[in-house]
């Protein structure tokens, strides 16, 4: 007998305990750290790195605690993480693309990870003339249940980077972030570039570089992401190229440092590396 995903998902008290442990581990005043990170971003939006945090403390002679350890968001080396995720594709509206999530154990050549795979079809569903476009697949975590501290949301505002440890087939993937924004259909996106297709690599994406979109289109004004209230993280494939796809993800975490990558593998480029 195989337990259902809903029975494997963390319960109310476990989620609450996880939040409490995170607050205790940070041991800081969130509003103060948030203001510090935000000031660094405003002063040097084109090159806001962890060095800004260090220089701020050095020039003001203030002793301010900033989170310098990684904050795990989705760790797929834990087999339970895949149970709180779901897939989406044009099949939800009658299309023919297929998407699936599988848990893959660790081997000598790679870590335990989640495998997102399937096939893309651009065939339109019959008898549905209002559907003019097809050919996409994506996954994201499910909306999490409440805790003693309120609704389960990620507060990534004290951090500069979203980091991913992944292995790609080289297709055009986007990282998708949903927040508690006024427009609930808004998604902030960033291209997930791969420099070594079919090999494990790590990339750091600046939160400030994510672009606000709605139904796949860039929208204005480009309001700042509500990083204090992140609901979901996921990755989508929208290149509309028919055929199979495969993307493996081991970890997604947020950080202010780029040297914490030793715990996950080799270092990787930042989003600036792809603007040259």
XYZ file of N, CA and C in Angstrom:
828
model
N 0.844 -1.201 0.000
C 0.000 0.000 0.000
C 0.873 1.242 0.000
N 0.517 2.215 -0.813
C 1.310 3.428 -0.953
C 0.542 4.620 -0.389
N 1.142 5.385 0.573
C 0.428 6.521 1.151
C 0.234 7.616 0.118
N -0.860 8.335 0.239
C -1.132 9.436 -0.683
C -0.268 10.624 -0.344
N -0.104 11.537 -1.320
C 0.739 12.709 -1.109
C 0.239 13.571 0.030
N -1.091 13.680 0.163
C -1.627 14.559 1.200
C -1.253 14.064 2.591
N -1.124 12.724 2.780
C -0.745 12.198 4.076
C 0.732 12.414 4.358
N 1.537 12.556 3.319
C 2.969 12.762 3.501
C 3.326 14.228 3.726
N 2.429 15.136 3.425
C 2.719 16.560 3.551
C 2.822 16.954 5.022
N 3.706 17.919 5.349
C 3.853 18.356 6.737
C 2.547 18.899 7.288
N 2.236 18.571 8.551
C 1.019 19.042 9.183
C 1.181 20.412 9.798
N 0.128 20.887 10.460
C 0.091 22.233 11.033
C 1.210 22.443 12.041
N 1.362 21.522 12.989
C 2.359 21.719 14.039
C 3.772 21.572 13.508
N 3.963 20.721 12.526
C 5.301 20.591 11.947
C 5.685 21.849 11.183
N 4.733 22.419 10.450
C 5.017 23.675 9.751
C 5.320 24.784 10.745
N 4.551 24.836 11.832
C 4.771 25.864 12.848
C 6.134 25.711 13.492
N 6.507 24.468 13.804
C 7.820 24.222 14.397
C 8.934 24.648 13.446
N 8.760 24.371 12.154
C 9.761 24.770 11.178
C 9.943 26.280 11.134
N 8.839 27.023 11.190
C 8.924 28.480 11.192
C 9.605 28.977 12.460
N 9.245 28.393 13.611
C 9.850 28.807 14.868
C 11.354 28.559 14.857
N 11.769 27.413 14.354
C 13.197 27.097 14.300
C 13.938 28.063 13.379
N 13.284 28.451 12.284
C 13.931 29.396 11.368
C 14.125 30.752 12.034
N 13.088 31.261 12.735
C 13.206 32.544 13.419
C 14.299 32.493 14.473
N 14.341 31.390 15.230
C 15.340 31.262 16.291
C 16.751 31.197 15.719
N 16.894 30.510 14.573
C 18.217 30.371 13.958
C 18.721 31.704 13.436
N 17.812 32.519 12.864
C 18.226 33.824 12.352
C 18.633 34.734 13.500
N 17.861 34.723 14.581
C 18.199 35.520 15.750
C 18.377 36.974 15.435
N 17.438 37.559 14.663
C 17.613 38.940 14.227
C 16.267 39.628 14.204
N 16.298 40.936 13.988
C 15.092 41.729 13.828
C 14.806 41.845 12.353
N 13.768 41.194 11.834
C 13.531 41.163 10.391
C 13.437 42.532 9.759
N 12.745 43.480 10.414
C 12.555 44.801 9.802
C 13.875 45.532 9.648
N 14.778 45.386 10.627
C 16.070 46.053 10.565
C 16.918 45.489 9.448
N 16.989 44.148 9.339
C 17.770 43.510 8.290
C 17.176 43.798 6.921
N 15.861 43.862 6.845
C 15.208 44.140 5.578
C 15.585 45.544 5.097
N 15.599 46.499 6.043
C 15.957 47.873 5.678
C 17.404 47.950 5.219
N 18.290 47.181 5.873
C 19.697 47.174 5.496
C 19.884 46.656 4.080
N 19.295 45.499 3.789
C 19.435 44.927 2.450
C 18.844 45.860 1.410
N 17.674 46.435 1.713
C 17.024 47.320 0.753
C 17.886 48.555 0.474
N 18.549 49.111 1.522
C 19.386 50.288 1.314
C 20.557 49.966 0.400
N 21.115 48.751 0.530
C 22.223 48.348 -0.332
C 21.747 48.212 -1.775
N 20.552 47.697 -1.949
C 20.023 47.513 -3.294
C 19.761 48.852 -3.954
N 19.206 49.809 -3.200
C 18.898 51.120 -3.764
C 20.166 51.865 -4.134
N 21.208 51.761 -3.259
C 22.420 52.534 -3.512
C 23.180 52.024 -4.731
N 23.130 50.704 -4.978
C 23.889 50.161 -6.099
C 23.068 49.081 -6.771
N 21.967 49.468 -7.391
C 21.049 48.494 -7.955
C 21.690 47.693 -9.065
N 22.703 48.259 -9.738
C 23.317 47.513 -10.823
C 24.317 46.486 -10.325
N 24.820 46.645 -9.085
C 25.797 45.688 -8.569
C 25.590 45.488 -7.070
N 24.421 45.086 -6.669
C 24.132 44.875 -5.252
C 24.561 43.468 -4.875
N 25.684 43.348 -4.199
C 26.223 42.062 -3.789
C 26.371 42.047 -2.284
N 26.817 40.922 -1.770
C 27.020 40.803 -0.329
C 28.093 41.772 0.160
N 28.985 42.228 -0.730
C 30.002 43.201 -0.335
C 29.362 44.487 0.160
N 28.195 44.858 -0.379
C 27.509 46.064 0.057
C 27.149 45.970 1.538
N 26.728 44.777 1.968
C 26.355 44.601 3.358
C 27.558 44.803 4.267
N 28.700 44.232 3.857
C 29.909 44.367 4.662
C 30.386 45.825 4.692
N 30.354 46.515 3.535
C 30.812 47.896 3.483
C 29.905 48.806 4.291
N 28.603 48.491 4.321
C 27.668 49.299 5.096
C 28.040 49.272 6.572
N 28.300 48.067 7.078
C 28.666 47.930 8.477
C 29.993 48.602 8.750
N 30.947 48.478 7.809
C 32.278 49.044 8.007
C 32.240 50.570 8.029
N 31.456 51.186 7.158
C 31.448 52.648 7.056
C 30.606 53.301 8.143
N 29.573 52.608 8.612
C 28.723 53.196 9.645
C 29.112 52.756 11.046
N 30.050 51.798 11.146
C 30.515 51.262 12.422
C 29.371 50.688 13.240
N 28.351 50.213 12.549
C 27.219 49.618 13.234
C 27.351 48.094 13.224
N 27.004 47.484 14.322
C 27.011 46.024 14.404
C 25.594 45.527 14.159
N 25.313 45.158 12.933
C 23.985 44.707 12.549
C 24.079 43.277 12.055
N 23.209 42.435 12.571
C 23.237 41.024 12.185
C 22.428 40.837 10.911
N 23.086 40.291 9.904
C 22.468 40.024 8.614
C 22.533 38.517 8.378
N 21.475 37.912 7.857
C 21.529 36.459 7.632
C 22.568 36.099 6.583
N 23.627 35.427 6.998
C 24.685 35.042 6.079
C 24.738 33.533 5.886
N 23.743 32.830 6.387
C 23.619 31.396 6.124
C 22.458 31.188 5.168
N 22.501 30.161 4.335
C 21.438 29.957 3.345
C 20.112 29.607 4.000
N 19.046 30.027 3.368
C 17.684 29.736 3.806
C 17.087 28.772 2.784
N 16.882 27.524 3.189
C 16.373 26.501 2.283
C 14.914 26.767 1.951
N 14.583 26.731 0.674
C 13.211 26.923 0.216
C 12.614 25.592 -0.221
N 13.210 24.980 -1.231
C 12.774 23.664 -1.692
C 14.001 22.770 -1.813
N 14.109 21.807 -0.924
C 15.258 20.906 -0.894
C 14.797 19.524 -1.354
N 15.086 19.199 -2.602
C 14.621 17.939 -3.172
C 15.521 16.757 -2.834
N 16.570 16.986 -2.029
C 17.291 15.837 -1.503
C 16.457 15.153 -0.420
N 15.445 15.865 0.079
C 14.470 15.300 1.010
C 13.298 14.765 0.193
N 13.037 13.465 0.209
C 11.979 12.882 -0.623
C 10.597 13.449 -0.343
N 10.371 14.035 0.849
C 9.055 14.569 1.163
C 8.741 15.846 0.389
N 9.771 16.556 -0.074
C 9.541 17.848 -0.731
C 8.714 17.690 -1.991
N 8.920 16.632 -2.735
C 8.191 16.452 -3.983
C 6.689 16.284 -3.746
N 6.300 15.870 -2.527
C 4.883 15.662 -2.229
C 4.130 16.972 -2.099
N 4.836 18.094 -1.934
C 4.160 19.390 -1.814
C 4.246 20.174 -3.121
N 4.571 19.483 -4.216
C 4.664 20.132 -5.517
C 3.650 19.535 -6.484
N 3.316 20.279 -7.520
C 2.364 19.803 -8.521
C 2.781 20.279 -9.900
N 2.308 19.602 -10.920
C 2.593 19.969 -12.304
C 1.395 20.677 -12.929
N 1.670 21.424 -13.990
C 0.653 22.103 -14.789
C 1.075 22.018 -16.239
N 0.112 21.956 -17.147
C 0.422 21.941 -18.574
C -0.832 22.306 -19.348
N -0.684 22.406 -20.674
C -1.858 22.720 -21.487
C -2.871 21.578 -21.472
N -2.468 20.405 -20.952
C -3.425 19.304 -20.819
C -4.564 19.671 -19.877
N -4.328 20.653 -18.985
C -5.379 21.084 -18.056
C -6.549 21.730 -18.788
N -6.314 22.183 -20.026
C -7.401 22.790 -20.797
C -7.639 22.042 -22.109
N -7.224 20.773 -22.134
C -7.507 19.937 -23.285
C -6.358 19.697 -24.231
N -5.185 20.273 -23.939
C -4.016 20.096 -24.796
C -3.393 18.720 -24.630
N -2.237 18.545 -25.271
C -1.639 17.209 -25.327
C -0.224 17.143 -24.761
N 0.256 18.211 -24.147
C 1.559 18.160 -23.481
C 1.450 17.320 -22.214
N 2.573 16.714 -21.832
C 2.598 15.874 -20.645
C 3.724 16.325 -19.733
N 3.456 16.300 -18.416
C 4.456 16.695 -17.429
C 4.347 15.803 -16.207
N 5.503 15.475 -15.634
C 5.536 14.559 -14.498
C 6.713 14.898 -13.597
N 6.549 14.649 -12.295
C 7.617 14.824 -11.316
C 7.976 13.472 -10.723
N 9.271 13.162 -10.685
C 9.752 11.921 -10.094
C 10.862 12.232 -9.102
N 10.920 11.467 -8.020
C 12.018 11.576 -7.074
C 13.114 10.596 -7.468
N 14.341 11.104 -7.573
C 15.481 10.277 -7.985
C 16.485 10.213 -6.833
N 16.861 9.038 -6.379
C 17.821 8.935 -5.266
C 19.229 9.337 -5.694
N 20.065 9.610 -4.711
C 21.452 9.994 -4.971
C 22.225 8.839 -5.587
N 23.167 9.189 -6.460
C 24.067 8.215 -7.072
C 25.488 8.742 -6.975
N 26.414 7.982 -7.474
C 27.791 8.435 -7.445
C 28.047 9.630 -8.336
N 27.168 9.879 -9.286
C 27.368 10.984 -10.220
C 26.494 12.195 -9.939
N 25.645 12.133 -8.906
C 24.784 13.271 -8.640
C 23.991 13.124 -7.356
N 23.444 14.246 -6.847
C 22.684 14.212 -5.593
C 21.270 13.693 -5.812
N 20.576 13.394 -4.725
C 19.148 13.104 -4.815
C 18.450 14.356 -5.357
N 17.438 14.152 -6.188
C 16.829 15.306 -6.830
C 15.432 14.996 -7.334
N 14.757 16.043 -7.760
C 13.462 15.932 -8.412
C 13.658 16.022 -9.921
N 13.001 15.117 -10.656
C 13.111 15.098 -12.120
C 11.784 15.555 -12.716
N 11.819 16.684 -13.415
C 10.660 17.246 -14.106
C 10.803 16.868 -15.579
N 9.883 16.067 -16.080
C 10.052 15.568 -17.445
C 8.696 15.347 -18.096
N 8.733 15.145 -19.399
C 7.503 14.923 -20.166
C 7.737 15.245 -21.623
N 6.696 15.707 -22.295
C 6.808 16.064 -23.713
C 5.892 17.250 -24.009
N 6.340 18.075 -24.932
C 5.579 19.258 -25.347
C 4.888 18.980 -26.673
N 3.621 19.343 -26.734
C 2.837 19.248 -27.970
C 2.171 20.592 -28.223
N 2.213 21.045 -29.464
C 1.556 22.312 -29.802
C 0.226 22.075 -30.522
N -0.231 20.838 -30.537
C -1.540 20.536 -31.133
C -2.646 21.158 -30.293
N -3.571 21.801 -30.952
C -4.677 22.447 -30.253
C -5.778 21.434 -29.953
N -6.461 21.592 -28.823
C -7.543 20.662 -28.492
C -8.716 20.818 -29.456
N -9.332 19.732 -29.855
C -10.471 19.826 -30.779
C -11.706 20.398 -30.084
N -12.546 21.006 -30.875
C -13.832 21.532 -30.389
C -13.682 22.610 -29.324
N -12.517 23.284 -29.316
C -12.315 24.413 -28.403
C -11.698 25.572 -29.179
N -12.484 26.235 -30.006
C -11.951 27.283 -30.883
C -11.388 28.493 -30.138
N -11.781 28.673 -28.879
C -11.286 29.829 -28.124
C -9.831 29.640 -27.696
N -9.305 28.423 -27.767
C -7.903 28.173 -27.413
C -7.066 28.271 -28.683
N -6.226 29.303 -28.743
C -5.440 29.576 -29.939
C -3.961 29.247 -29.786
N -3.555 28.846 -28.578
C -2.127 28.629 -28.345
C -1.955 27.493 -27.343
N -0.972 26.645 -27.593
C -0.728 25.517 -26.719
C 0.766 25.223 -26.691
N 1.156 24.308 -25.809
C 2.560 23.907 -25.769
C 3.335 24.446 -24.584
N 2.916 24.123 -23.359
C 3.673 24.545 -22.183
C 3.535 23.495 -21.088
N 4.480 23.526 -20.170
C 4.469 22.652 -19.005
C 5.228 23.353 -17.883
N 4.812 23.111 -16.654
C 5.447 23.780 -15.514
C 5.185 22.982 -14.248
N 5.892 23.355 -13.203
C 5.635 22.824 -11.872
C 5.842 23.937 -10.858
N 5.224 23.780 -9.707
C 5.419 24.696 -8.582
C 5.024 23.982 -7.296
N 5.408 24.569 -6.162
C 4.945 24.007 -4.898
C 3.475 24.374 -4.685
N 2.773 23.518 -3.985
C 1.384 23.803 -3.655
C 1.323 24.910 -2.601
N 0.173 25.598 -2.537
C -0.019 26.567 -1.465
C 0.085 25.844 -0.129
N 0.896 26.381 0.753
C 1.134 25.719 2.031
C 0.068 26.104 3.052
N -0.170 25.212 3.995
C -1.178 25.449 5.013
C -0.727 26.459 6.053
N -1.626 26.870 6.937
C -1.297 27.877 7.966
C -0.426 27.297 9.072
N 0.185 28.202 9.834
C 0.969 27.838 11.009
C 0.499 28.695 12.180
N 1.105 28.513 13.343
C 0.802 29.347 14.500
C 1.141 30.809 14.244
N 2.026 31.055 13.263
C 2.455 32.411 12.958
C 1.648 33.010 11.809
N 0.601 32.320 11.363
C -0.228 32.822 10.275
C -0.038 32.013 9.005
N -0.328 32.635 7.873
C -0.230 31.965 6.594
C 1.217 31.625 6.273
N 1.433 30.447 5.693
C 2.790 30.009 5.359
C 3.279 30.730 4.107
N 4.171 31.672 4.312
C 4.777 32.421 3.211
C 6.275 32.509 3.461
N 7.034 32.575 2.392
C 8.475 32.768 2.528
C 8.797 34.261 2.564
N 9.601 34.669 3.528
C 10.110 36.039 3.579
C 11.568 35.999 3.125
N 11.811 36.384 1.880
C 13.163 36.347 1.325
C 13.743 37.755 1.207
N 13.073 38.730 1.814
C 13.506 40.117 1.665
C 14.905 40.380 2.209
N 15.348 39.701 3.280
C 16.712 39.963 3.766
C 17.809 39.380 2.883
N 17.453 38.743 1.780
C 18.436 38.051 0.952
C 18.528 38.676 -0.435
N 19.672 38.469 -1.076
C 19.936 39.045 -2.392
C 19.725 38.067 -3.535
N 20.006 36.796 -3.303
C 20.016 35.827 -4.398
C 19.030 34.682 -4.176
N 18.486 34.191 -5.282
C 17.851 32.880 -5.324
C 18.847 31.958 -6.013
N 19.208 30.870 -5.355
C 20.190 29.930 -5.905
C 19.519 28.613 -6.250
N 19.985 27.992 -7.326
C 19.455 26.701 -7.758
C 20.598 25.776 -8.117
N 20.465 24.536 -7.683
C 21.361 23.463 -8.096
C 20.556 22.579 -9.044
N 20.952 22.523 -10.334
C 20.096 21.879 -11.324
C 20.914 21.271 -12.459
N 20.232 20.460 -13.250
C 20.791 19.884 -14.471
C 19.739 20.012 -15.562
N 20.080 20.706 -16.640
C 19.106 21.045 -17.669
C 19.413 20.338 -18.978
N 18.391 20.203 -19.807
C 18.591 19.685 -21.162
C 18.881 20.809 -22.158
N 18.991 22.052 -21.649
C 19.335 23.187 -22.497
C 18.153 23.929 -23.092
N 16.931 23.514 -22.748
C 15.760 24.199 -23.291
C 15.472 25.486 -22.519
N 14.480 26.238 -22.971
C 14.212 27.582 -22.455
C 13.264 27.523 -21.262
N 13.849 27.424 -20.073
C 13.073 27.368 -18.838
C 13.057 28.734 -18.157
N 11.993 28.976 -17.392
C 11.879 30.190 -16.592
C 11.571 29.817 -15.148
N 12.215 30.524 -14.214
C 11.877 30.392 -12.802
C 10.697 31.310 -12.522
N 9.658 30.778 -11.896
C 8.430 31.529 -11.626
C 8.252 31.725 -10.127
N 7.894 32.954 -9.743
C 7.666 33.292 -8.337
C 6.305 33.968 -8.211
N 5.464 33.445 -7.332
C 4.177 34.060 -7.027
C 4.213 34.621 -5.618
N 3.651 35.824 -5.452
C 3.599 36.465 -4.137
C 2.159 36.831 -3.802
N 1.974 37.371 -2.611
C 0.655 37.842 -2.189
C 0.398 39.236 -2.749
N 0.518 39.382 -4.048
C 0.329 40.684 -4.687
C -1.153 40.977 -4.862
N -1.468 42.221 -5.177
C -2.859 42.616 -5.377
C -3.444 41.875 -6.567
N -2.648 41.750 -7.633
C -3.077 40.996 -8.819
C -2.578 39.569 -8.650
N -3.478 38.654 -8.306
C -3.059 37.296 -7.947
C -2.518 36.508 -9.138
N -2.808 36.953 -10.359
C -2.303 36.228 -11.529
C -0.921 36.707 -11.952
N -0.367 37.679 -11.255
C 0.989 38.141 -11.558
C 2.000 37.053 -11.209
N 3.001 36.891 -12.068
C 4.122 35.981 -11.819
C 5.408 36.729 -12.142
N 6.359 36.698 -11.244
C 7.680 37.269 -11.508
C 8.569 36.166 -12.061
N 9.233 36.463 -13.165
C 9.986 35.440 -13.877
C 11.439 35.841 -14.105
N 12.268 34.814 -14.214
C 13.684 34.995 -14.571
C 14.099 33.795 -15.402
N 14.791 34.034 -16.485
C 15.278 32.945 -17.329
C 16.276 32.091 -16.562
N 16.121 30.788 -16.673
C 17.066 29.853 -16.056
C 18.074 29.427 -17.114
N 19.208 30.113 -17.116
C 20.244 29.830 -18.100
C 21.086 28.626 -17.676
N 21.466 27.834 -18.662
C 22.352 26.705 -18.413
C 23.592 26.845 -19.287
N 24.744 26.804 -18.659
C 25.996 26.876 -19.402
C 26.574 25.499 -19.690
N 26.085 24.492 -18.950
C 26.593 23.140 -19.148
C 25.412 22.176 -19.197
N 24.672 22.163 -20.304
C 23.527 21.247 -20.400
C 23.928 19.805 -20.104
N 23.027 19.135 -19.381
C 23.176 17.732 -18.980
C 24.294 17.502 -17.978
N 24.727 18.593 -17.319
C 25.663 18.487 -16.209
C 25.114 19.282 -15.034
N 25.458 18.872 -13.816
C 25.023 19.600 -12.639
C 25.739 20.938 -12.546
N 24.993 21.974 -12.253
C 25.563 23.308 -12.111
C 24.727 24.110 -11.119
N 25.296 25.213 -10.641
C 24.627 26.093 -9.690
C 24.588 27.499 -10.259
N 23.445 28.154 -10.125
C 23.310 29.515 -10.620
C 22.697 30.372 -9.528
N 23.107 31.645 -9.463
C 22.571 32.613 -8.509
C 21.809 33.696 -9.278
N 20.530 33.839 -8.982
C 19.690 34.834 -9.644
C 19.324 35.925 -8.643
N 19.560 37.175 -8.998
C 19.218 38.274 -8.097
C 17.705 38.458 -8.047
N 17.189 38.552 -6.836
C 15.749 38.764 -6.693
C 15.299 40.030 -7.418
N 16.143 41.054 -7.415
C 15.765 42.319 -8.034
C 15.710 42.242 -9.555
N 16.223 41.155 -10.150
C 16.231 41.025 -11.606
C 15.011 40.293 -12.150
N 14.133 39.826 -11.272
C 12.920 39.155 -11.747
C 11.969 40.176 -12.378
N 11.273 39.745 -13.424
C 10.395 40.628 -14.198
C 8.937 40.247 -13.952
N 8.121 41.250 -13.720
C 6.693 41.018 -13.486
C 5.984 40.707 -14.796
N 5.233 39.584 -14.811
C 4.482 39.181 -15.998
C 3.057 38.808 -15.590
N 2.197 38.724 -16.590
C 0.822 38.281 -16.357
C 0.364 37.533 -17.601
N -0.010 36.278 -17.424
C -0.407 35.415 -18.535
C 0.682 35.368 -19.621
N 1.939 35.334 -19.172
C 3.058 35.176 -20.090
C 3.556 36.445 -20.737
N 2.952 37.590 -20.433
C 3.352 38.853 -21.043
C 3.918 39.799 -19.987
N 4.991 40.512 -20.341
C 5.564 41.517 -19.445
C 4.565 42.659 -19.291
N 4.334 43.083 -18.057
C 3.348 44.126 -17.792
C 4.009 45.318 -17.108
N 3.379 46.453 -17.260
C 3.823 47.689 -16.618
C 2.720 48.185 -15.694
N 3.083 48.885 -14.601
C 4.454 49.193 -14.202
C 5.138 47.973 -13.592
N 6.471 47.981 -13.640
C 7.258 46.889 -13.078
C 7.392 47.092 -11.563
N 6.303 46.819 -10.846
C 6.324 46.968 -9.395
C 7.317 46.002 -8.773
N 7.916 46.432 -7.668
C 8.869 45.575 -6.974
C 8.161 44.358 -6.409
N 8.813 43.210 -6.517
C 8.256 41.970 -5.991
C 8.060 42.068 -4.475
N 6.942 41.532 -3.990
C 6.688 41.482 -2.547
C 7.487 40.328 -1.951
N 8.750 40.569 -1.730
C 9.630 39.487 -1.289
C 9.376 39.063 0.153
N 8.605 39.859 0.898
C 8.254 39.446 2.251
C 7.162 38.391 2.248
N 6.453 38.227 1.109
C 5.301 37.328 1.067
C 5.336 36.496 -0.211
N 6.272 35.573 -0.298
C 6.379 34.689 -1.455
C 5.535 33.448 -1.205
N 4.599 33.185 -2.115
C 3.692 32.031 -1.983
C 4.270 30.768 -2.585
N 4.715 30.868 -3.847
C 5.142 29.663 -4.548
C 6.402 29.924 -5.367
N 7.157 28.856 -5.561
C 8.299 28.826 -6.461
C 8.081 27.697 -7.452
N 8.537 27.892 -8.672
C 8.414 26.841 -9.663
C 9.215 27.149 -10.900
N 9.136 26.264 -11.874
C 9.859 26.425 -13.136
C 8.935 26.004 -14.266
N 8.935 26.803 -15.346
C 8.088 26.509 -16.484
C 8.876 26.421 -17.782
N 8.331 25.677 -18.741
C 8.914 25.545 -20.074
C 7.895 26.069 -21.075
N 8.254 27.134 -21.786
C 7.307 27.784 -22.691
C 7.884 28.014 -24.081
N 8.913 27.257 -24.482
C 9.524 27.502 -25.789
C 8.678 26.974 -26.943
N 7.646 26.159 -26.640
C 6.713 25.648 -27.637
C 7.425 24.832 -28.735
N 8.491 24.154 -28.345
C 9.199 23.264 -29.261
C 8.725 21.840 -28.985
N 8.042 21.200 -29.930
C 7.519 19.855 -29.681
C 8.641 18.863 -29.379
N 8.357 17.948 -28.457
C 9.330 16.914 -28.146
C 9.543 16.761 -26.658
N 10.386 15.813 -26.261
C 10.615 15.531 -24.837
C 11.451 16.612 -24.161
N 11.300 16.698 -22.845
C 12.109 17.626 -22.046
C 12.442 16.955 -20.719
N 13.502 17.459 -20.085
C 13.912 16.937 -18.782
C 14.727 17.991 -18.045
N 14.320 18.280 -16.830
C 15.023 19.216 -15.961
C 15.100 18.603 -14.569
N 16.314 18.533 -14.021
C 16.516 17.967 -12.686
C 16.887 19.083 -11.722
N 16.271 19.098 -10.553
C 16.524 20.136 -9.546
C 16.801 19.458 -8.214
N 17.938 19.814 -7.603
C 18.301 19.251 -6.301
C 17.927 20.193 -5.168
N 18.188 21.484 -5.338
C 17.934 22.458 -4.274
C 17.540 23.805 -4.842
N 16.720 24.518 -4.086
C 16.453 25.936 -4.326
C 16.535 26.615 -2.963
N 17.422 27.608 -2.862
C 17.605 28.296 -1.588
C 17.896 29.759 -1.858
N 17.829 30.573 -0.814
C 18.123 31.989 -0.946
C 19.259 32.346 -0.005
N 20.075 33.311 -0.398
C 21.305 33.577 0.340
C 21.806 34.987 0.056
N 22.700 35.455 0.912
C 23.426 36.701 0.680
C 24.876 36.441 0.288
N 25.262 35.182 0.268
C 26.649 34.821 -0.023
C 26.691 33.896 -1.218
N 27.822 33.950 -1.911
C 28.025 33.032 -3.019
C 29.053 31.955 -2.679
N 29.567 31.976 -1.460
C 30.526 30.945 -1.066
C 29.862 29.845 -0.251
N 28.516 29.920 -0.056
C 27.841 28.822 0.621
C 27.565 27.665 -0.336
N 28.009 27.826 -1.593
C 27.742 26.806 -2.598
C 28.509 25.519 -2.337
N 29.524 25.572 -1.472
C 30.312 24.371 -1.187
C 29.448 23.229 -0.676
N 28.329 23.572 -0.042
C 27.456 22.533 0.484
C 26.621 21.868 -0.604
N 26.608 22.465 -1.794
C 25.738 21.975 -2.851
C 26.493 21.570 -4.110
N 27.738 21.974 -4.242
C 28.492 21.619 -5.439
C 29.333 22.781 -5.912
N 29.696 22.752 -7.184
C 30.562 23.788 -7.723
C 29.825 25.103 -7.824
N 30.585 26.198 -7.928
C 30.002 27.529 -8.034
C 29.365 27.760 -9.379
N 28.608 28.833 -9.464
C 27.907 29.123 -10.706
C 27.862 30.608 -10.965
N 27.398 31.000 -12.144
C 27.349 32.409 -12.512
C 26.169 33.114 -11.873
N 26.243 34.434 -11.789
C 25.104 35.237 -11.381
C 24.361 35.670 -12.626
N 23.212 36.330 -12.420
C 22.432 36.770 -13.574
C 23.175 37.811 -14.398
N 24.162 38.522 -13.786
C 24.945 39.496 -14.545
C 25.765 38.826 -15.633
N 26.118 37.560 -15.445
C 26.990 36.871 -16.392
C 26.361 36.742 -17.772
N 25.038 36.869 -17.845
C 24.341 36.651 -19.105
C 23.910 37.945 -19.763
N 24.371 39.087 -19.205
C 23.996 40.383 -19.778
C 25.106 40.972 -20.629
N 26.217 40.264 -20.729
C 27.360 40.777 -21.480
C 27.155 40.556 -22.978
